[in-house]
Amino acid sequence: MESKKTCDSCGDTGCSAKKQEQNETKEEYEDRRRLQARLCRIQHKIVVLSGKGGVGKSTVAVNLATALSLSGLRVGLLDVDIHGPSVPTMLGLENETLQGTPDGLLPITFGSMKIMSIGFLLKNHDDAIIWRGPMKMGVIKQFLTDVDWGDLDYLIVDAPPGTGDEPLSLCQLIQPLDGAVIITTPQKVAAVDVRKSISFCRQVHVPVLGIIENMSGFVCPKCGVVTQIFPEGGGKKIAADMKVPFLGAIPIDPALAQSGDSGRVFIYHFSETPTGKIMQEIIDQITDTDKTNKLNS
Ligand code: ADP
């Protein structure tokens, strides 16, 4: 069933969108109300962050969203990784184009999931996005405000990497945000970045749902033996040092890379493999931590 559609039809008198702030123009206030009206209809919002690109942020976002959708929940997946939007490829949706309706842009559907990606805006897959800061912020805001997400149980957001302006405005726009899942890899250089990501979350008051160490060891496709390529246990140690949950370690698995390239979602097609089971355990922990946080808030 569709719930409330606008701020005007909502009975929540305590909502901040009921009142224009002193430092806000009428136009800014209307924008904030439109954004709030969309976000109100989404029960849980989780952002997937990483200190740098290429560590598996989109892989986790796609698999997390798909697993939630397979469990019968209404799920949206928003890919605002402006310079590397890989969600369309990972879901085999590269040739999809967006359509508008009076209620906003229609997300592309994948099963029952609703997908929106910066990648759908590119005419050519090889195009690079060369936008100045304000334009990037504008498009992030538009993807939240002008997309007809409808009623959702979960919105999973694949954020731009790093701790700069783009993830910052994302975390400020999506309020309230249940929390962030931070992806890292075992190398020492990644450890510095993950500490920054945790500090970033603390500064913008976003709860850290946990750290995932991706590409942790290599699973031999022939014998299944796991070989540690980088030093072990870095992610776990950082999680303990910085007092955030450690959600688990995902090995380098050639099947995971192939599934990402071929649009076959790993958690669906490889759920019975050791890596598939690890991934599912991590996802279950994310949703459990999220529920516990919500109960305690
Ligand atoms: P990010 O979103 O952080 O830039 P991606 O999720 O796009 O990173 O992953 C980068 C590449 O690494 C993709 O080709 C993806 O399929 C691959 N990949 C991610 N995690 C693994 C893994 N554990 N094993 C093998 N390949 C992986």
mmCIF file of C-alpha atoms and ligand atoms in Angstrom:
data_model
loop_
_atom_site.group_PDB
_atom_site.id
_atom_site.type_symbol
_atom_site.label_atom_id
_atom_site.label_comp_id
_atom_site.label_asym_id
_atom_site.label_seq_id
_atom_site.Cartn_x
_atom_site.Cartn_y
_atom_site.Cartn_z
ATOM 1 C CA MET A 1 0.000 0.000 0.000
ATOM 2 C CA GLU A 2 1.307 3.501 -0.828
ATOM 3 C CA SER A 3 1.776 5.745 2.202
ATOM 4 C CA LYS A 4 1.765 9.528 2.567
ATOM 5 C CA LYS A 5 2.923 11.348 -0.556
ATOM 6 C CA THR A 6 3.608 14.911 0.540
ATOM 7 C CA CYS A 7 4.584 16.779 3.668
ATOM 8 C CA ASP A 8 1.138 18.437 3.643
ATOM 9 C CA SER A 9 -0.677 15.136 4.145
ATOM 10 C CA CYS A 10 1.578 14.036 7.021
ATOM 11 C CA GLY A 11 0.413 14.267 10.617
ATOM 12 C CA ASP A 12 3.902 14.268 12.217
ATOM 13 C CA THR A 13 3.872 17.672 13.908
ATOM 14 C CA GLY A 14 7.368 17.122 15.387
ATOM 15 C CA CYS A 15 9.045 16.752 11.963
ATOM 16 C CA SER A 16 11.702 19.394 11.180
ATOM 17 C CA ALA A 17 10.228 19.786 7.678
ATOM 18 C CA LYS A 18 7.070 21.294 9.198
ATOM 19 C CA LYS A 19 8.850 24.573 9.850
ATOM 20 C CA GLN A 20 10.937 26.930 7.716
ATOM 21 C CA GLU A 21 14.349 27.592 9.325
ATOM 22 C CA GLN A 22 15.374 31.218 9.874
ATOM 23 C CA ASN A 23 18.409 30.963 7.591
ATOM 24 C CA GLU A 24 16.469 29.216 4.818
ATOM 25 C CA THR A 25 14.862 30.794 1.741
ATOM 26 C CA LYS A 26 11.348 29.735 0.752
ATOM 27 C CA GLU A 27 12.813 27.817 -2.184
ATOM 28 C CA GLU A 28 15.318 25.964 0.030
ATOM 29 C CA TYR A 29 12.522 25.119 2.450
ATOM 30 C CA GLU A 30 10.335 23.737 -0.354
ATOM 31 C CA ASP A 31 13.288 21.637 -1.566
ATOM 32 C CA ARG A 32 13.843 20.282 1.938
ATOM 33 C CA ARG A 33 10.159 19.394 2.253
ATOM 34 C CA ARG A 34 10.186 17.555 -1.068
ATOM 35 C CA LEU A 35 13.287 15.619 -0.019
ATOM 36 C CA GLN A 36 11.788 14.800 3.367
ATOM 37 C CA ALA A 37 8.550 13.613 1.759
ATOM 38 C CA ARG A 38 10.548 11.064 -0.270
ATOM 39 C CA LEU A 39 12.792 9.959 2.600
ATOM 40 C CA CYS A 40 9.865 9.547 5.011
ATOM 41 C CA ARG A 41 8.613 6.687 2.884
ATOM 42 C CA ILE A 42 11.889 4.766 3.237
ATOM 43 C CA GLN A 43 12.194 2.920 6.532
ATOM 44 C CA HIS A 44 15.912 2.093 6.609
ATOM 45 C CA LYS A 45 18.716 3.929 4.841
ATOM 46 C CA ILE A 46 22.209 2.496 4.771
ATOM 47 C CA VAL A 47 25.205 4.020 3.026
ATOM 48 C CA VAL A 48 28.180 1.948 1.864
ATOM 49 C CA LEU A 49 31.420 3.919 2.164
ATOM 50 C CA SER A 50 35.101 3.368 1.491
ATOM 51 C CA GLY A 51 38.250 5.408 1.882
ATOM 52 C CA LYS A 52 39.226 4.794 -1.742
ATOM 53 C CA GLY A 53 37.867 3.334 -4.980
ATOM 54 C CA GLY A 54 38.292 -0.246 -6.154
ATOM 55 C CA VAL A 55 37.994 -1.928 -2.755
ATOM 56 C CA GLY A 56 34.613 -3.592 -3.372
ATOM 57 C CA LYS A 57 32.126 -0.957 -2.214
ATOM 58 C CA SER A 58 29.747 -1.465 -5.162
ATOM 59 C CA THR A 59 30.133 -5.237 -4.885
ATOM 60 C CA VAL A 60 28.964 -5.115 -1.275
ATOM 61 C CA ALA A 61 26.173 -2.610 -2.031
ATOM 62 C CA VAL A 62 24.781 -4.748 -4.881
ATOM 63 C CA ASN A 63 24.927 -7.986 -2.901
ATOM 64 C CA LEU A 64 23.489 -6.418 0.257
ATOM 65 C CA ALA A 65 20.567 -4.891 -1.665
ATOM 66 C CA THR A 66 19.906 -8.137 -3.567
ATOM 67 C CA ALA A 67 20.005 -10.277 -0.417
ATOM 68 C CA LEU A 68 17.487 -7.985 1.292
ATOM 69 C CA SER A 69 15.273 -8.048 -1.779
ATOM 70 C CA LEU A 70 15.452 -11.855 -1.985
ATOM 71 C CA SER A 71 14.271 -12.024 1.616
ATOM 72 C CA GLY A 72 11.027 -10.333 0.521
ATOM 73 C CA LEU A 73 11.775 -6.720 1.502
ATOM 74 C CA ARG A 74 11.120 -3.676 -0.705
ATOM 75 C CA VAL A 75 14.573 -2.424 -1.638
ATOM 76 C CA GLY A 76 16.075 0.497 -3.547
ATOM 77 C CA LEU A 77 19.713 0.727 -4.606
ATOM 78 C CA LEU A 78 21.139 4.160 -5.334
ATOM 79 C CA ASP A 79 24.542 4.351 -7.025
ATOM 80 C CA VAL A 80 26.013 7.822 -6.630
ATOM 81 C CA ASP A 81 29.620 6.765 -7.123
ATOM 82 C CA ILE A 82 29.977 9.649 -9.560
ATOM 83 C CA HIS A 83 33.299 8.753 -11.145
ATOM 84 C CA GLY A 84 32.887 4.966 -11.159
ATOM 85 C CA PRO A 85 29.219 3.988 -11.371
ATOM 86 C CA SER A 86 29.481 0.205 -11.688
ATOM 87 C CA VAL A 87 26.039 -0.878 -10.465
ATOM 88 C CA PRO A 88 24.493 -0.989 -13.999
ATOM 89 C CA THR A 89 27.248 -3.387 -15.146
ATOM 90 C CA MET A 90 27.012 -5.516 -12.005
ATOM 91 C CA LEU A 91 23.276 -5.981 -12.617
ATOM 92 C CA GLY A 92 23.467 -6.273 -16.421
ATOM 93 C CA LEU A 93 21.507 -3.018 -16.873
ATOM 94 C CA GLU A 94 24.011 -1.039 -18.992
ATOM 95 C CA ASN A 95 21.567 -0.407 -21.826
ATOM 96 C CA GLU A 96 18.690 0.837 -19.706
ATOM 97 C CA THR A 97 17.522 4.433 -20.063
ATOM 98 C CA LEU A 98 15.561 6.488 -17.591
ATOM 99 C CA GLN A 99 11.964 7.603 -17.990
ATOM 100 C CA GLY A 100 10.215 10.488 -16.301
ATOM 101 C CA THR A 101 6.654 10.647 -14.959
ATOM 102 C CA PRO A 102 4.790 13.493 -13.217
ATOM 103 C CA ASP A 103 5.833 11.837 -9.917
ATOM 104 C CA GLY A 104 9.537 11.916 -10.787
ATOM 105 C CA LEU A 105 12.138 9.798 -12.546
ATOM 106 C CA LEU A 106 11.261 6.113 -12.590
ATOM 107 C CA PRO A 107 13.983 3.866 -11.168
ATOM 108 C CA ILE A 108 15.025 0.899 -13.332
ATOM 109 C CA THR A 109 13.716 -2.355 -11.906
ATOM 110 C CA PHE A 110 15.768 -5.491 -11.321
ATOM 111 C CA GLY A 111 13.404 -8.184 -10.045
ATOM 112 C CA SER A 112 11.497 -6.243 -7.408
ATOM 113 C CA MET A 113 14.467 -3.956 -6.643
ATOM 114 C CA LYS A 114 14.450 -0.295 -7.708
ATOM 115 C CA ILE A 115 17.774 0.884 -9.095
ATOM 116 C CA MET A 116 19.081 4.360 -9.814
ATOM 117 C CA SER A 117 22.607 5.085 -10.972
ATOM 118 C CA ILE A 118 24.603 7.986 -12.310
ATOM 119 C CA GLY A 119 25.584 5.448 -14.996
ATOM 120 C CA PHE A 120 22.055 5.591 -16.480
ATOM 121 C CA LEU A 121 22.667 9.245 -17.337
ATOM 122 C CA LEU A 122 25.720 8.546 -19.507
ATOM 123 C CA LYS A 123 24.991 8.264 -23.235
ATOM 124 C CA ASN A 124 28.179 6.330 -23.801
ATOM 125 C CA HIS A 125 29.638 3.835 -21.281
ATOM 126 C CA ASP A 126 33.125 5.221 -21.941
ATOM 127 C CA ASP A 127 32.107 8.796 -21.109
ATOM 128 C CA ALA A 128 33.807 10.351 -18.113
ATOM 129 C CA ILE A 129 31.841 12.601 -15.826
ATOM 130 C CA ILE A 130 33.567 15.964 -15.700
ATOM 131 C CA TRP A 131 31.368 18.007 -13.405
ATOM 132 C CA ARG A 132 32.241 20.759 -11.011
ATOM 133 C CA GLY A 133 31.408 20.363 -7.321
ATOM 134 C CA PRO A 134 28.000 22.114 -7.261
ATOM 135 C CA MET A 135 26.783 20.046 -10.205
ATOM 136 C CA LYS A 136 27.755 16.811 -8.465
ATOM 137 C CA MET A 137 25.952 17.895 -5.298
ATOM 138 C CA GLY A 138 22.927 18.871 -7.429
ATOM 139 C CA VAL A 139 22.709 15.462 -9.034
ATOM 140 C CA ILE A 140 23.061 13.641 -5.700
ATOM 141 C CA LYS A 141 20.212 15.735 -4.313
ATOM 142 C CA GLN A 142 18.124 15.160 -7.422
ATOM 143 C CA PHE A 143 18.545 11.397 -7.154
ATOM 144 C CA LEU A 144 17.067 11.525 -3.701
ATOM 145 C CA THR A 145 14.359 14.125 -4.327
ATOM 146 C CA ASP A 146 13.240 13.606 -7.910
ATOM 147 C CA VAL A 147 13.283 9.812 -8.131
ATOM 148 C CA ASP A 148 9.976 8.097 -7.521
ATOM 149 C CA TRP A 149 11.251 5.587 -4.936
ATOM 150 C CA GLY A 150 7.772 4.937 -3.525
ATOM 151 C CA ASP A 151 7.554 3.032 -0.227
ATOM 152 C CA LEU A 152 10.706 1.100 0.611
ATOM 153 C CA ASP A 153 11.928 -1.002 3.534
ATOM 154 C CA TYR A 154 15.585 -0.344 2.656
ATOM 155 C CA LEU A 155 17.526 2.109 0.534
ATOM 156 C CA ILE A 156 21.148 1.045 0.057
ATOM 157 C CA VAL A 157 23.407 3.826 -1.182
ATOM 158 C CA ASP A 158 26.687 3.176 -2.985
ATOM 159 C CA ALA A 159 28.516 6.399 -2.066
ATOM 160 C CA PRO A 160 31.374 8.171 -3.830
ATOM 161 C CA PRO A 161 34.688 7.012 -2.292
ATOM 162 C CA GLY A 162 36.700 9.092 0.168
ATOM 163 C CA THR A 163 35.737 11.614 2.796
ATOM 164 C CA GLY A 164 35.264 14.697 0.631
ATOM 165 C CA ASP A 165 32.362 16.945 -0.280
ATOM 166 C CA GLU A 166 30.335 14.311 -2.117
ATOM 167 C CA PRO A 167 29.979 11.695 0.643
ATOM 168 C CA LEU A 168 29.576 14.588 3.067
ATOM 169 C CA SER A 169 26.593 16.106 1.272
ATOM 170 C CA LEU A 170 25.127 12.631 0.822
ATOM 171 C CA CYS A 171 25.258 11.943 4.564
ATOM 172 C CA GLN A 172 23.825 15.374 5.324
ATOM 173 C CA LEU A 173 20.968 14.993 2.853
ATOM 174 C CA ILE A 174 19.835 11.514 3.906
ATOM 175 C CA GLN A 175 18.471 12.230 7.349
ATOM 176 C CA PRO A 176 17.959 10.195 9.408
ATOM 177 C CA LEU A 177 20.530 7.706 8.137
ATOM 178 C CA ASP A 178 20.602 4.320 9.899
ATOM 179 C CA GLY A 179 24.334 4.019 9.452
ATOM 180 C CA ALA A 180 27.338 3.317 7.279
ATOM 181 C CA VAL A 181 29.048 0.103 6.287
ATOM 182 C CA ILE A 182 32.727 0.779 5.599
ATOM 183 C CA ILE A 183 34.681 -1.348 3.131
ATOM 184 C CA THR A 184 38.418 -1.733 3.318
ATOM 185 C CA THR A 185 41.144 -4.069 2.081
ATOM 186 C CA PRO A 186 43.938 -5.660 4.151
ATOM 187 C CA GLN A 187 46.832 -3.478 2.936
ATOM 188 C CA LYS A 188 48.363 -0.932 5.311
ATOM 189 C CA VAL A 189 47.604 1.937 2.906
ATOM 190 C CA ALA A 190 43.911 1.094 3.119
ATOM 191 C CA ALA A 191 44.055 1.073 6.924
ATOM 192 C CA VAL A 192 44.827 4.805 7.001
ATOM 193 C CA ASP A 193 41.799 5.488 4.838
ATOM 194 C CA VAL A 194 39.434 3.365 6.868
ATOM 195 C CA ARG A 195 40.358 5.253 10.038
ATOM 196 C CA LYS A 196 39.548 8.473 8.166
ATOM 197 C CA SER A 197 36.192 7.047 7.075
ATOM 198 C CA ILE A 198 35.302 6.166 10.679
ATOM 199 C CA SER A 199 36.291 9.668 11.878
ATOM 200 C CA PHE A 200 34.246 11.120 9.020
ATOM 201 C CA CYS A 201 31.162 9.181 10.180
ATOM 202 C CA ARG A 202 31.672 10.366 13.739
ATOM 203 C CA GLN A 203 31.966 13.995 12.630
ATOM 204 C CA VAL A 204 28.754 13.833 10.600
ATOM 205 C CA HIS A 205 26.971 11.792 13.324
ATOM 206 C CA VAL A 206 26.421 8.710 11.182
ATOM 207 C CA PRO A 207 26.537 5.433 13.175
ATOM 208 C CA VAL A 208 29.118 2.959 11.877
ATOM 209 C CA LEU A 209 27.307 -0.353 11.373
ATOM 210 C CA GLY A 210 30.675 -2.039 10.863
ATOM 211 C CA ILE A 211 33.794 -2.635 8.794
ATOM 212 C CA ILE A 212 34.154 -5.291 6.113
ATOM 213 C CA GLU A 213 37.635 -6.355 5.054
ATOM 214 C CA ASN A 214 37.336 -7.293 1.389
ATOM 215 C CA MET A 215 39.920 -9.101 -0.776
ATOM 216 C CA SER A 216 41.194 -10.776 2.352
ATOM 217 C CA GLY A 217 43.120 -13.857 1.178
ATOM 218 C CA PHE A 218 42.712 -15.670 -2.142
ATOM 219 C CA VAL A 219 40.428 -18.671 -2.665
ATOM 220 C CA CYS A 220 42.011 -21.105 -5.152
ATOM 221 C CA PRO A 221 39.280 -21.938 -7.699
ATOM 222 C CA LYS A 222 40.741 -25.468 -8.107
ATOM 223 C CA CYS A 223 41.255 -26.644 -4.517
ATOM 224 C CA GLY A 224 39.377 -24.029 -2.462
ATOM 225 C CA VAL A 225 42.422 -23.388 -0.218
ATOM 226 C CA VAL A 226 42.669 -19.778 1.027
ATOM 227 C CA THR A 227 46.112 -18.120 0.643
ATOM 228 C CA GLN A 228 46.788 -14.897 2.550
ATOM 229 C CA ILE A 229 48.340 -12.407 0.109
ATOM 230 C CA PHE A 230 48.428 -9.413 2.438
ATOM 231 C CA PRO A 231 48.965 -9.391 6.222
ATOM 232 C CA GLU A 232 45.944 -10.788 8.063
ATOM 233 C CA GLY A 233 43.719 -9.191 10.698
ATOM 234 C CA GLY A 234 44.183 -5.463 9.870
ATOM 235 C CA GLY A 235 40.463 -4.709 9.564
ATOM 236 C CA LYS A 236 39.673 -6.555 12.788
ATOM 237 C CA LYS A 237 42.363 -4.637 14.676
ATOM 238 C CA ILE A 238 41.182 -1.252 13.398
ATOM 239 C CA ALA A 239 37.593 -2.153 14.330
ATOM 240 C CA ALA A 240 38.717 -3.047 17.860
ATOM 241 C CA ASP A 241 40.921 0.087 18.159
ATOM 242 C CA MET A 242 38.158 2.377 16.999
ATOM 243 C CA LYS A 243 35.388 0.495 18.830
ATOM 244 C CA VAL A 244 33.207 -0.299 15.838
ATOM 245 C CA PRO A 245 31.850 -3.743 14.849
ATOM 246 C CA PHE A 246 33.968 -5.936 12.571
ATOM 247 C CA LEU A 247 31.501 -7.587 10.211
ATOM 248 C CA GLY A 248 33.818 -10.084 8.521
ATOM 249 C CA ALA A 249 36.396 -10.734 5.818
ATOM 250 C CA ILE A 250 35.544 -11.562 2.204
ATOM 251 C CA PRO A 251 38.296 -13.400 0.274
ATOM 252 C CA ILE A 252 39.409 -12.628 -3.266
ATOM 253 C CA ASP A 253 37.246 -15.022 -5.215
ATOM 254 C CA PRO A 254 37.462 -15.169 -9.036
ATOM 255 C CA ALA A 255 33.746 -16.053 -9.137
ATOM 256 C CA LEU A 256 32.969 -12.775 -7.383
ATOM 257 C CA ALA A 257 34.889 -10.773 -9.994
ATOM 258 C CA GLN A 258 33.267 -12.705 -12.851
ATOM 259 C CA SER A 259 29.793 -12.277 -11.445
ATOM 260 C CA GLY A 260 30.363 -8.517 -11.169
ATOM 261 C CA ASP A 261 31.480 -8.322 -14.786
ATOM 262 C CA SER A 262 28.653 -10.441 -16.151
ATOM 263 C CA GLY A 263 25.666 -8.950 -14.317
ATOM 264 C CA ARG A 264 25.001 -12.191 -12.378
ATOM 265 C CA VAL A 265 24.612 -11.212 -8.731
ATOM 266 C CA PHE A 266 26.955 -13.326 -6.621
ATOM 267 C CA ILE A 267 24.701 -13.752 -3.578
ATOM 268 C CA TYR A 268 21.986 -15.222 -5.814
ATOM 269 C CA HIS A 269 24.052 -17.413 -8.153
ATOM 270 C CA PHE A 270 26.786 -18.489 -5.700
ATOM 271 C CA SER A 271 24.946 -18.534 -2.380
ATOM 272 C CA GLU A 272 26.075 -22.098 -1.603
ATOM 273 C CA THR A 273 29.820 -21.447 -2.064
ATOM 274 C CA PRO A 274 32.073 -20.700 0.969
ATOM 275 C CA THR A 275 32.372 -17.030 -0.147
ATOM 276 C CA GLY A 276 28.605 -16.837 -0.677
ATOM 277 C CA LYS A 277 28.037 -18.068 2.885
ATOM 278 C CA ILE A 278 30.563 -15.564 4.287
ATOM 279 C CA MET A 279 28.816 -12.783 2.406
ATOM 280 C CA GLN A 280 25.385 -13.823 3.698
ATOM 281 C CA GLU A 281 26.660 -13.935 7.304
ATOM 282 C CA ILE A 282 28.030 -10.397 6.904
ATOM 283 C CA ILE A 283 24.745 -9.158 5.453
ATOM 284 C CA ASP A 284 22.761 -10.733 8.313
ATOM 285 C CA GLN A 285 24.999 -8.925 10.801
ATOM 286 C CA ILE A 286 24.477 -5.582 9.047
ATOM 287 C CA THR A 287 20.709 -5.830 9.275
ATOM 288 C CA ASP A 288 20.861 -7.124 12.891
ATOM 289 C CA THR A 289 23.154 -4.263 13.995
ATOM 290 C CA ASP A 290 20.940 -1.806 12.167
ATOM 291 C CA LYS A 291 17.802 -3.092 13.905
ATOM 292 C CA THR A 292 19.522 -3.015 17.329
ATOM 293 C CA ASN A 293 20.714 0.569 16.704
ATOM 294 C CA LYS A 294 17.182 1.633 15.754
ATOM 295 C CA LEU A 295 15.705 0.037 18.875
ATOM 296 C CA ASN A 296 18.261 1.818 21.068
ATOM 297 C CA SER A 297 17.884 5.208 19.385
HETATM 298 P P1 ADP B 1 34.478 -0.025 -5.613
HETATM 299 O O1 ADP B 1 33.003 0.128 -5.631
HETATM 300 O O2 ADP B 1 35.064 0.106 -4.238
HETATM 301 O O3 ADP B 1 35.181 0.853 -6.602
HETATM 302 P P2 ADP B 1 33.997 -2.594 -6.870
HETATM 303 O O4 ADP B 1 32.940 -3.215 -6.033
HETATM 304 O O5 ADP B 1 33.578 -1.954 -8.159
HETATM 305 O O6 ADP B 1 34.836 -1.523 -6.022
HETATM 306 O O7 ADP B 1 35.113 -3.690 -7.109
HETATM 307 C C1 ADP B 1 36.225 -3.472 -7.943
HETATM 308 C C2 ADP B 1 36.488 -4.728 -8.762
HETATM 309 O O8 ADP B 1 36.920 -5.762 -7.888
HETATM 310 C C3 ADP B 1 35.238 -5.254 -9.456
HETATM 311 O O9 ADP B 1 35.632 -5.769 -10.700
HETATM 312 C C4 ADP B 1 34.750 -6.369 -8.559
HETATM 313 O O10 ADP B 1 34.045 -7.390 -9.254
HETATM 314 C C5 ADP B 1 36.065 -6.905 -7.997
HETATM 315 N N1 ADP B 1 35.948 -7.477 -6.647
HETATM 316 C C6 ADP B 1 35.446 -6.876 -5.551
HETATM 317 N N2 ADP B 1 35.579 -7.689 -4.479
HETATM 318 C C7 ADP B 1 36.154 -8.826 -4.918
HETATM 319 C C8 ADP B 1 36.537 -10.064 -4.288
HETATM 320 N N3 ADP B 1 36.367 -10.262 -3.001
HETATM 321 N N4 ADP B 1 37.099 -11.034 -5.081
HETATM 322 C C9 ADP B 1 37.290 -10.821 -6.416
HETATM 323 N N5 ADP B 1 36.960 -9.690 -7.045
HETATM 324 C C10 ADP B 1 36.395 -8.699 -6.317
#
